[in-house]
CSV table of C-alpha atoms in Angstrom, one decimal:
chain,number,residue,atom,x,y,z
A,8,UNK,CA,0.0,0.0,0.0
A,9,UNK,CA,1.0,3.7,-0.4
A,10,UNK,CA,2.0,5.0,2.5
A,11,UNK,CA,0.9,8.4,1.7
A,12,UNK,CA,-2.2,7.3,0.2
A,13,UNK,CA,-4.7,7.8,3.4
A,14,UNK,CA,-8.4,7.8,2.6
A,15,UNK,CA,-10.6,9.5,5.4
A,16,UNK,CA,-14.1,8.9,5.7
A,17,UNK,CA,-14.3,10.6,9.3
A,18,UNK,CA,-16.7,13.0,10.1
A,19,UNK,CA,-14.1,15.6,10.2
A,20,UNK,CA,-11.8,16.8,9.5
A,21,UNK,CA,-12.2,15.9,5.9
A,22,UNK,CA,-10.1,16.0,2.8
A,23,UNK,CA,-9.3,18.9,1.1
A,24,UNK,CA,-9.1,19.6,-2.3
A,25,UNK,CA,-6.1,20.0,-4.3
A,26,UNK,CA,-7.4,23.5,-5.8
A,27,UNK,CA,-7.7,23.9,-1.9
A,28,UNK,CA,-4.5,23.0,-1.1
A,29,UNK,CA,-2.9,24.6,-3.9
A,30,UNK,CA,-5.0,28.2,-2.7
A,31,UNK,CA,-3.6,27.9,0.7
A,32,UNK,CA,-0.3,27.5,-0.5
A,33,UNK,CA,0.1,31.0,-1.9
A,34,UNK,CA,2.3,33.7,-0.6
A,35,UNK,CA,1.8,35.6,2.5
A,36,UNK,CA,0.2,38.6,2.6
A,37,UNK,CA,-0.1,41.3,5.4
A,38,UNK,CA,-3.5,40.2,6.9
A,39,UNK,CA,-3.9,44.7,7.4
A,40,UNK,CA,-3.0,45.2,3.5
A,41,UNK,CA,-5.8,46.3,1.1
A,42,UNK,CA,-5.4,43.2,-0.8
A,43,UNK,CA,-6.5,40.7,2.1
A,44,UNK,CA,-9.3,43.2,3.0
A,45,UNK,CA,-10.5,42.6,-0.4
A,46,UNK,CA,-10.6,38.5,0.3
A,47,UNK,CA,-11.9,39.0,3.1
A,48,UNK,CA,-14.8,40.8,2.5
A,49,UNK,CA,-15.7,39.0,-0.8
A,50,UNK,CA,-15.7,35.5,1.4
A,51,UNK,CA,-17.3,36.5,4.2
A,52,UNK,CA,-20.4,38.1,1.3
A,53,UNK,CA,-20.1,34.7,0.1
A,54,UNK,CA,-20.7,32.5,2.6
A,55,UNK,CA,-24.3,34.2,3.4
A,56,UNK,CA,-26.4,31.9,1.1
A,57,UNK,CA,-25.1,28.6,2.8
A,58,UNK,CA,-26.4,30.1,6.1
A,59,UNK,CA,-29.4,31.2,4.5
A,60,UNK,CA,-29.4,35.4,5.6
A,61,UNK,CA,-29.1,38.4,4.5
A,62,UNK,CA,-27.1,39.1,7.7
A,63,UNK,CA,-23.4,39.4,8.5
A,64,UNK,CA,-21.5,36.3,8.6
A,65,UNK,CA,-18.1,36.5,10.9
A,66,UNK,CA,-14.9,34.8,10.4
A,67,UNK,CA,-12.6,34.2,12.8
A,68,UNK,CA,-9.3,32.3,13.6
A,69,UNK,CA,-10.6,29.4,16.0
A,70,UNK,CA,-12.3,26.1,16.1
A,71,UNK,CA,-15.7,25.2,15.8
A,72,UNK,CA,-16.2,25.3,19.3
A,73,UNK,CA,-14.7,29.0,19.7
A,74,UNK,CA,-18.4,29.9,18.2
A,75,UNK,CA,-20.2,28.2,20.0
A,76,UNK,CA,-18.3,29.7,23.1
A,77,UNK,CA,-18.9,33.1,21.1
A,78,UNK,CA,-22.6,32.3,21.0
A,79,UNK,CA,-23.2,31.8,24.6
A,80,UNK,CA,-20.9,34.7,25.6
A,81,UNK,CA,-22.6,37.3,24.0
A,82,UNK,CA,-25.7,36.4,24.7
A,83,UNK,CA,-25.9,35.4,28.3
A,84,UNK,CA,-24.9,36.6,31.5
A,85,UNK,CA,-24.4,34.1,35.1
A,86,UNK,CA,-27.5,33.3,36.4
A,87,UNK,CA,-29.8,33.3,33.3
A,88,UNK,CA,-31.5,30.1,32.5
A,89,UNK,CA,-30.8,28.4,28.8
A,90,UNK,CA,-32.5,25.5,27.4
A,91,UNK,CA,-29.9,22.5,26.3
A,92,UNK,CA,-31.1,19.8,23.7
A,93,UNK,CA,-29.1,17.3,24.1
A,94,UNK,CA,-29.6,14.5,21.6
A,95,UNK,CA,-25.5,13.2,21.5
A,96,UNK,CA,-22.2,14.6,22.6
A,97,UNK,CA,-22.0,18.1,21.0
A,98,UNK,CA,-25.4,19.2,23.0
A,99,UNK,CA,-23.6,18.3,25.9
A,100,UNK,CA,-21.0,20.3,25.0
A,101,UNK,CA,-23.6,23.4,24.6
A,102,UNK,CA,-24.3,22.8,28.4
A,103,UNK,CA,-20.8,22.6,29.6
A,104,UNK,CA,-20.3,25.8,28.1
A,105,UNK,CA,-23.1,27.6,29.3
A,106,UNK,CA,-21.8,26.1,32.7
A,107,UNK,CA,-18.6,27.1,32.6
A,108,UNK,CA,-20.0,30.6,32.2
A,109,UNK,CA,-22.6,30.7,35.4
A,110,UNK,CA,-25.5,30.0,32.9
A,111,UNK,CA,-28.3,27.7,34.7
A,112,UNK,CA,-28.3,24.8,31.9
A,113,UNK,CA,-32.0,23.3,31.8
A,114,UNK,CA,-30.7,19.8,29.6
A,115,UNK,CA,-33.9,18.3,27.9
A,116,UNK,CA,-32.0,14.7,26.7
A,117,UNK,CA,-32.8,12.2,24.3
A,118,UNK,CA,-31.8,8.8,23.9
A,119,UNK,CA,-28.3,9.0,22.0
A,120,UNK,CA,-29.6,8.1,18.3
A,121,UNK,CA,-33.0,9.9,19.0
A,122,UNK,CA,-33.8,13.1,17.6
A,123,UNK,CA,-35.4,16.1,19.9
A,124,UNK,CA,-39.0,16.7,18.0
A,125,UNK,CA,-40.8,19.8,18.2
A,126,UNK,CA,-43.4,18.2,20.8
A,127,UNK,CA,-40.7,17.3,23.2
A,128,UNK,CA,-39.6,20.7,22.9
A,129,UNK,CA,-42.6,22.8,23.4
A,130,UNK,CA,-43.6,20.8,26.2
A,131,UNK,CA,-40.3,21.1,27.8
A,132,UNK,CA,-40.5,24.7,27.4
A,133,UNK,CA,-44.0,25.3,28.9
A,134,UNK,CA,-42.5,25.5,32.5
A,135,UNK,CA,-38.9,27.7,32.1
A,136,UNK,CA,-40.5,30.8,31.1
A,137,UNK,CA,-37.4,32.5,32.3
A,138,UNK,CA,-35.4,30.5,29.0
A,139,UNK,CA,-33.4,33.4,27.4
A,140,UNK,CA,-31.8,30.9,25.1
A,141,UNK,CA,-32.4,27.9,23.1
A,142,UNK,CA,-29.6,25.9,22.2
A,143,UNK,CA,-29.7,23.0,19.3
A,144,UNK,CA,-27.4,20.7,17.6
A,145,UNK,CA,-28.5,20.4,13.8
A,146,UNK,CA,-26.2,17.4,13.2
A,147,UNK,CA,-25.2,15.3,15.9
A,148,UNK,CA,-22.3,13.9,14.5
A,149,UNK,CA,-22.0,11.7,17.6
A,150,UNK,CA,-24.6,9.5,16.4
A,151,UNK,CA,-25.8,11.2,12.7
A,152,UNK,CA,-28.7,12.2,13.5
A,153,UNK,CA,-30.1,15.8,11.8
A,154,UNK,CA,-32.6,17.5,14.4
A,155,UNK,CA,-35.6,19.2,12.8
A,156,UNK,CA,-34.0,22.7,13.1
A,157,UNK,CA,-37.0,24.6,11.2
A,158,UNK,CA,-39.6,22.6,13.3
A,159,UNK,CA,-37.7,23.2,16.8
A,160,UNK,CA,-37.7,27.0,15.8
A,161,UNK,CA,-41.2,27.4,15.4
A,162,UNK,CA,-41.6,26.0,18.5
A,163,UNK,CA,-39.5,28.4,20.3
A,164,UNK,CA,-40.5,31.9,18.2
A,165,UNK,CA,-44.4,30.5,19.4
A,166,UNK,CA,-43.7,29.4,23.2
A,167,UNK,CA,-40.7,31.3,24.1
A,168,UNK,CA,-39.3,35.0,24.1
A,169,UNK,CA,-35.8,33.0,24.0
A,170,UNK,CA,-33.3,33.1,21.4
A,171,UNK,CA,-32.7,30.1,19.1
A,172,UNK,CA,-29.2,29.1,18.5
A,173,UNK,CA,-27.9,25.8,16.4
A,174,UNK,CA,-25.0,24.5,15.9
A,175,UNK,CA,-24.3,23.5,12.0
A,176,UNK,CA,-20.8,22.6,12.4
A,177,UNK,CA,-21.0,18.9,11.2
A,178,UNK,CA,-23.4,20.1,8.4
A,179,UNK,CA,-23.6,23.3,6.9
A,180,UNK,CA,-22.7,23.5,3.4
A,181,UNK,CA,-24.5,19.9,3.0
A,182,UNK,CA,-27.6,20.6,3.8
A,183,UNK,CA,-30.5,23.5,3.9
A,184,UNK,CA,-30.3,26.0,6.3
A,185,UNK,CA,-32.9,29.1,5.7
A,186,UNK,CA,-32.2,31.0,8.8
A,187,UNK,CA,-33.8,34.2,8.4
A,188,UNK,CA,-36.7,32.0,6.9
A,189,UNK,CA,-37.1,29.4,9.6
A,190,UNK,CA,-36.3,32.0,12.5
A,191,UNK,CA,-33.2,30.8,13.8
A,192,UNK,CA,-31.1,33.7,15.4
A,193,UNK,CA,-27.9,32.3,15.4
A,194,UNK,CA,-26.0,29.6,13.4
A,195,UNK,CA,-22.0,28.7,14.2
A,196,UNK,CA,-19.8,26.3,11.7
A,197,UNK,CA,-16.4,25.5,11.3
A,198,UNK,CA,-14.0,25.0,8.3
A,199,UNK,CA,-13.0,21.2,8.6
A,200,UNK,CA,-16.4,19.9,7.7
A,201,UNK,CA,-18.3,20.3,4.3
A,202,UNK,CA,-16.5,23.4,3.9
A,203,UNK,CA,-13.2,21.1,3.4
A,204,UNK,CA,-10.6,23.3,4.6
A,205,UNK,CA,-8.4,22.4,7.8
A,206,UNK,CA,-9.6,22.9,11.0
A,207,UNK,CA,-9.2,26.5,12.2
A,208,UNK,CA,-11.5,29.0,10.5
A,209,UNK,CA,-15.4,28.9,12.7
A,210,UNK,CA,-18.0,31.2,10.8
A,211,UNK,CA,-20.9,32.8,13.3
A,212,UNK,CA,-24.4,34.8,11.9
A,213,UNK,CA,-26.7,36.8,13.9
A,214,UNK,CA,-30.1,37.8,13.4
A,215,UNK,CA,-31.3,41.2,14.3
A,216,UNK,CA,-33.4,39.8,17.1
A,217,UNK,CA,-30.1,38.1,17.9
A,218,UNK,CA,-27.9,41.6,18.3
A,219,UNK,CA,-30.5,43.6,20.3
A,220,UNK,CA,-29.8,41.6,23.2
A,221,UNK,CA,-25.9,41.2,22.3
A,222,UNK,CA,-26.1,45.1,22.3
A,223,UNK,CA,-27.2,44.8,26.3
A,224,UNK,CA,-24.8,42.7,26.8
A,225,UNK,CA,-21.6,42.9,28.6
A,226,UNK,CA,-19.6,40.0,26.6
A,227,UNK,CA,-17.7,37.6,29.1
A,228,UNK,CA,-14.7,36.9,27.1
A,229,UNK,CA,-12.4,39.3,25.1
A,230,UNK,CA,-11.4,37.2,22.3
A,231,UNK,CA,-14.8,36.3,21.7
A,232,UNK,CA,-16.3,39.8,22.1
A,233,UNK,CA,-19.0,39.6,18.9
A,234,UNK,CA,-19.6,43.3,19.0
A,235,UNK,CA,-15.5,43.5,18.2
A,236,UNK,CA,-16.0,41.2,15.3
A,237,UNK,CA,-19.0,43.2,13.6
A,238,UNK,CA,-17.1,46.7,14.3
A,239,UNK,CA,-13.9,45.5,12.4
A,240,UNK,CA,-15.9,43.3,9.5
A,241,UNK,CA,-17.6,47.2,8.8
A,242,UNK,CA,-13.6,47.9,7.5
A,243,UNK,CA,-13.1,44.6,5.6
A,244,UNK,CA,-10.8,43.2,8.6
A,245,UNK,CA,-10.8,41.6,11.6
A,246,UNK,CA,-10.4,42.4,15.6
A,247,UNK,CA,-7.2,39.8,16.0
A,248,UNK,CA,-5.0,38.4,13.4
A,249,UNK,CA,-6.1,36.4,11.0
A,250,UNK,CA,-5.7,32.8,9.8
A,251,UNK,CA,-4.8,34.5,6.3
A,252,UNK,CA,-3.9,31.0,4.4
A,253,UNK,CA,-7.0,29.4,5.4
A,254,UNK,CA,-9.2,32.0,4.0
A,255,UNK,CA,-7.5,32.0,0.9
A,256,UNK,CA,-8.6,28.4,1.1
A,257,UNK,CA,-12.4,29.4,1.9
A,258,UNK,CA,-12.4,31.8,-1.2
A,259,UNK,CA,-11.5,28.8,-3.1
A,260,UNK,CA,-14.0,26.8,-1.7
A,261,UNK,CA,-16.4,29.3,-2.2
A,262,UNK,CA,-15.9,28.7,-6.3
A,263,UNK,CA,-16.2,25.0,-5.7
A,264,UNK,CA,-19.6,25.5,-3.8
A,265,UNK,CA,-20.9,28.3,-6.4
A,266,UNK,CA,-19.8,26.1,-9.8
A,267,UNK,CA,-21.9,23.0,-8.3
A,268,UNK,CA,-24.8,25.1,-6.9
A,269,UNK,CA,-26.2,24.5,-3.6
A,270,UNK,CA,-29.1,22.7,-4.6
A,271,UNK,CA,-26.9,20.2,-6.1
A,272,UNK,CA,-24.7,19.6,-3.0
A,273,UNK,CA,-27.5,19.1,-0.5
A,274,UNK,CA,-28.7,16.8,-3.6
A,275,UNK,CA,-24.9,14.8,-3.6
A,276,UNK,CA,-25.4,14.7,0.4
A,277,UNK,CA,-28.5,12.8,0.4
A,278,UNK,CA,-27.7,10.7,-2.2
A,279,UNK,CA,-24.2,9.7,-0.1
A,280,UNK,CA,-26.8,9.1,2.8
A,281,UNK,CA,-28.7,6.7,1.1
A,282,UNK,CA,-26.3,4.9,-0.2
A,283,UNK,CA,-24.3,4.6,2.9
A,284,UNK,CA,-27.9,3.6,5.0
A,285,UNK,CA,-28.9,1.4,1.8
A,286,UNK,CA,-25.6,-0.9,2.2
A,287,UNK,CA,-25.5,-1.3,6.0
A,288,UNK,CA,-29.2,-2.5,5.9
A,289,UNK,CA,-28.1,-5.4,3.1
A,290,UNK,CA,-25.3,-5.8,5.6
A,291,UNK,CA,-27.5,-6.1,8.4
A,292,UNK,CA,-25.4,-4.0,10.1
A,293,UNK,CA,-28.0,-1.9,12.2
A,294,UNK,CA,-28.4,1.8,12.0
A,295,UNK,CA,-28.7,4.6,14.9
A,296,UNK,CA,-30.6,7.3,13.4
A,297,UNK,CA,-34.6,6.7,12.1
A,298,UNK,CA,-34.6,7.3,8.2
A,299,UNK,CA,-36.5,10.3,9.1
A,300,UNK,CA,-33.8,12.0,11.1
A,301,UNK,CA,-30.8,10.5,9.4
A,302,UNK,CA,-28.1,12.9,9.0
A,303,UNK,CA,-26.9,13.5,5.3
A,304,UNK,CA,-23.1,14.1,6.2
A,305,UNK,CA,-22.6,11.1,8.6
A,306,UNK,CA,-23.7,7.8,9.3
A,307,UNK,CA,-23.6,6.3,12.5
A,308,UNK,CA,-24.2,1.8,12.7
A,309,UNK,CA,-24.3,0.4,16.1
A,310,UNK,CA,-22.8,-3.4,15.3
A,311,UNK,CA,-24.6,-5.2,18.8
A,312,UNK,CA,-22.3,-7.2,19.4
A,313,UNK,CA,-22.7,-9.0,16.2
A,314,UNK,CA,-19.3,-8.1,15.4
A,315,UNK,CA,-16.3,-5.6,17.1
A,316,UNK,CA,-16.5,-2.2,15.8
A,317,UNK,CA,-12.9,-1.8,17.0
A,318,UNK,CA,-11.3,-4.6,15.0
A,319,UNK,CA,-13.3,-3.7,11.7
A,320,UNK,CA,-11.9,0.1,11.9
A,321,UNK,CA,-8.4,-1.2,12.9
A,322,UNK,CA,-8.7,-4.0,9.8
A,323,UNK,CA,-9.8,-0.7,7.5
A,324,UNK,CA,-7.1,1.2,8.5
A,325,UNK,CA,-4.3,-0.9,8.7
A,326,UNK,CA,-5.1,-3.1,5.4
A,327,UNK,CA,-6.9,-0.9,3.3
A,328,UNK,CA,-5.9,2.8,4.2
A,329,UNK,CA,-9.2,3.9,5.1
A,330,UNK,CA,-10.3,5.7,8.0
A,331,UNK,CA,-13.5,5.5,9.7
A,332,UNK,CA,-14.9,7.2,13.0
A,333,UNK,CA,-15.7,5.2,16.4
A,334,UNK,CA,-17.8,6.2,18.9
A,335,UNK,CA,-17.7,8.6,21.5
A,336,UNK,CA,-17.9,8.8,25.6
A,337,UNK,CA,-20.4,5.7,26.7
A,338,UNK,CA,-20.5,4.2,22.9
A,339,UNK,CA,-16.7,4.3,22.4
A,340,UNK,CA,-15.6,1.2,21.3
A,341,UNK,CA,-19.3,-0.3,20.4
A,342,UNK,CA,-20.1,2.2,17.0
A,343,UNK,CA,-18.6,3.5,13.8
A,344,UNK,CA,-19.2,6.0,11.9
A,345,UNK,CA,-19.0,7.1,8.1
A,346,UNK,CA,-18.3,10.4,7.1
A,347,UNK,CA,-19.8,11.5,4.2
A,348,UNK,CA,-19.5,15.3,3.2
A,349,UNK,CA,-17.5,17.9,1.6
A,350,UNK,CA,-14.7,17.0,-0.8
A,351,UNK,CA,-16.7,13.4,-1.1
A,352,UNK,CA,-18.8,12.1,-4.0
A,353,UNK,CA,-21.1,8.9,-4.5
A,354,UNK,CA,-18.1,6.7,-5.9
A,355,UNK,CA,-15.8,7.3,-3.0
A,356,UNK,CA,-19.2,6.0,-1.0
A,357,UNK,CA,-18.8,2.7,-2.9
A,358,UNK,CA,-14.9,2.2,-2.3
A,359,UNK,CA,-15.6,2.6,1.5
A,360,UNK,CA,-18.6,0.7,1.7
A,361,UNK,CA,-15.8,-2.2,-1.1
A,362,UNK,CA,-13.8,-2.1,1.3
A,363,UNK,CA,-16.0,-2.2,4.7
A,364,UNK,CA,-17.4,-5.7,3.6
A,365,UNK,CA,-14.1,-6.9,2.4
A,366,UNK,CA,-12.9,-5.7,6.6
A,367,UNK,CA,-16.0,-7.3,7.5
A,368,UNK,CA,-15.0,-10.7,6.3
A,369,UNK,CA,-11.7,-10.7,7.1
A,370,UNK,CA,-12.7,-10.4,10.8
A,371,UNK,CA,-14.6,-13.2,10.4
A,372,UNK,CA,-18.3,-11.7,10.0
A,373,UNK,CA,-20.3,-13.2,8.1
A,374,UNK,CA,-21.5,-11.3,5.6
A,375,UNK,CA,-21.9,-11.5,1.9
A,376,UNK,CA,-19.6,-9.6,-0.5
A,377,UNK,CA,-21.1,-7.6,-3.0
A,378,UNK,CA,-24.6,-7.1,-1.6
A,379,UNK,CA,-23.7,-3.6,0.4
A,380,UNK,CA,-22.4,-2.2,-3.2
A,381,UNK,CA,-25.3,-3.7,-4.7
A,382,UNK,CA,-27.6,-1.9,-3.1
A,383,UNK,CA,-25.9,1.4,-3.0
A,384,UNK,CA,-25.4,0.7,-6.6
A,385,UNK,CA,-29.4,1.0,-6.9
A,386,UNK,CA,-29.5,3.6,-4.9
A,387,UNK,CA,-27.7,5.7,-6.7
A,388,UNK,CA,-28.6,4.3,-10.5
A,389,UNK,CA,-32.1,5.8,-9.2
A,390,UNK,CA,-30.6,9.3,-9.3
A,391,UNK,CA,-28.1,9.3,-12.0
């Protein structure tokens, strides 16, 4: 095998295109010249339609988690109540950060795999009056499940005065997101999902709604100080230095995206999902997330026992260069997880799903080869 030759079907970070690469790999420029306010400003106009508003959309040099840190601490102050749904491992991580920052964290939990529906929610709600924020996960990437953003924000604009605030990390890019439509106030992503860049760019938008309470606020970080961001972005730049590189990678990526058209993309996504959900099911290898709520970036299979989830990812890795994800916190070692977004099209869908029952074999399970690429086959001969 090539050495060099690593194939990564996680659900992030994912690979990166070679125009990518090759866009990162220009020059340096002084990130206060004229020429990377120019960049800047013509990324950060273009990234608006994949969020779905007309609003502002801020860069800045940090993870995906920095937002959502910059989304709680602009918007909340110690000792006001927040509403947590908490359908995997990255709502929890909404909590702990509301937490961290004196917020009172009221965690309505589903059962990891389950999505949060609009019922659970409003009855949830019905007793916190004092909820000044919502927070959601749109795709749980700890189990691939997408929650019913637009549903869960009616819910809230009709039983709450609370903001609502989602986290798209694991799926914008991939999938709708109409945020001034649906009434979501704010939406955080980073750059090392389906936006196929290396980790280290995160990408926050605000409603209106949103920055009439940030204007009250007092922010409890200075980093993360939102109010920083949106003074600095009105002169093409930004507060602290800039990952200049990467956003010469995002500009590039903002080609890619325009020349396939989003409609097209959250098309490719659905099709991978299918596929991917399609082959495990001829596997019978069962699947975490209802059909309903299945994410379209990453699928999550939950072996039970029939075989070690461990052993197959090792057996991927080490004999056929492929990466796959495991599980996290209580299901470590007992899932796995496909990653299918961003720099990632239906035929690399069938090589991992090739080589998955080849693994599958070779540990001794017995399944039968061919009949997981069969029926992806048919899934996607439906849509070509």
């Amino acid at each position: 095998m090539f050495a060099d030759k690593m194939i990564l079907r996680i659900p992030g970070p994912t690979p990166i295109p070679p125009r990518v690469q090759q866009a990162m790999n220009q020059p340096m420029i002084g990130h206060r010249s004229g020429q990377f306010s120019a960049l800047f400003a013509r990324t950060a106009e273009r990234l608006k339609p994949y969020f779905g508003t007309s609003q502002d959309v801020f860069i800045l040099a940090g993870s995906g988690t920095s937002a959502l840190e910059m989304s709680v601490v602009n918007t909340l102050q110690p000792g006001e109540e927040a509403a947590i749904l908490v359908s995997g491992a990255f709502g929890e991580r909404f909590a702990k950060i509301c937490e961290r920052f004196g917020v009172v964290a009221h965690r309505l939990e589903v059962p990891w795999g389950k999505a949060v529906t609009p019922d659970l929610l409003q009855a949830f709600l019905a007793d916190k009056p004092q909820v000044k924020a919502v927070f959601a996960t749109y795709c749980e990437t700890s189990t691939g499940v997408l929650n019913p953003i637009r549903e869960l924000a009616q819910v809230v604009r009709q039983h709450s005065d609370a903001l609502f605030i989602v986290d798209a990390v694991s799926c914008l890019g991939a999938v709708a997101c109409e945020m001034d439509a649906w009434g979501v106030d704010i939406v955080v992503t980073g750059s090392q999902k389906a936006f196929m860049l290396p980790t280290g760019l995160a990408f926050l938008a605000a409603s209106e709604r949103a920055w009439q309470v940030i204007d009250q606020k007092k922010p409890l970080a200075f980093y993360l100080d939102l109010k920083a961001y949106r003074k600095s972005l009105a002169e093409n730049t930004t507060p602290y230095t800039p990952a200049v590189s990467l956003v010469f990678g995002l500009d590039e990526v903002c080609s890619m995206l325009e020349e396939e058209g989003l409609p097209a993309i959250i098309k490719r996504h659905e099709v991978m999902r299918d596929m991917t959900r399609a082959a495990m099911r001829a596997l019978n290898v069962p699947l975490m997330a209802e059909d309903a709520y299945a994410s379209p970036t990453v699928t999550s299979c939950d072996p039970q026992g029939a075989f070690d989830a461990e052993e197959l990812r090792k057996v991927l890795r080490t004999r056929h260069n492929i990466v796959i994800a495991g599980g996290q916190q209580h299901l470590k070692g007992k899932i796995f997880r496909i990653g299918h977004m961003g720099y990632c099209e239906p035929l690399d869908v069938l090589q991992v799903i090739a080589a998955i029952e080849l693994s599958l074999r070779q540990i001794g399970a017995p399944v039968e080869l061919g009949a997981g690429v069969k029926a992806a086959q048919e899934v996607l001969l439906a849509h070509v």
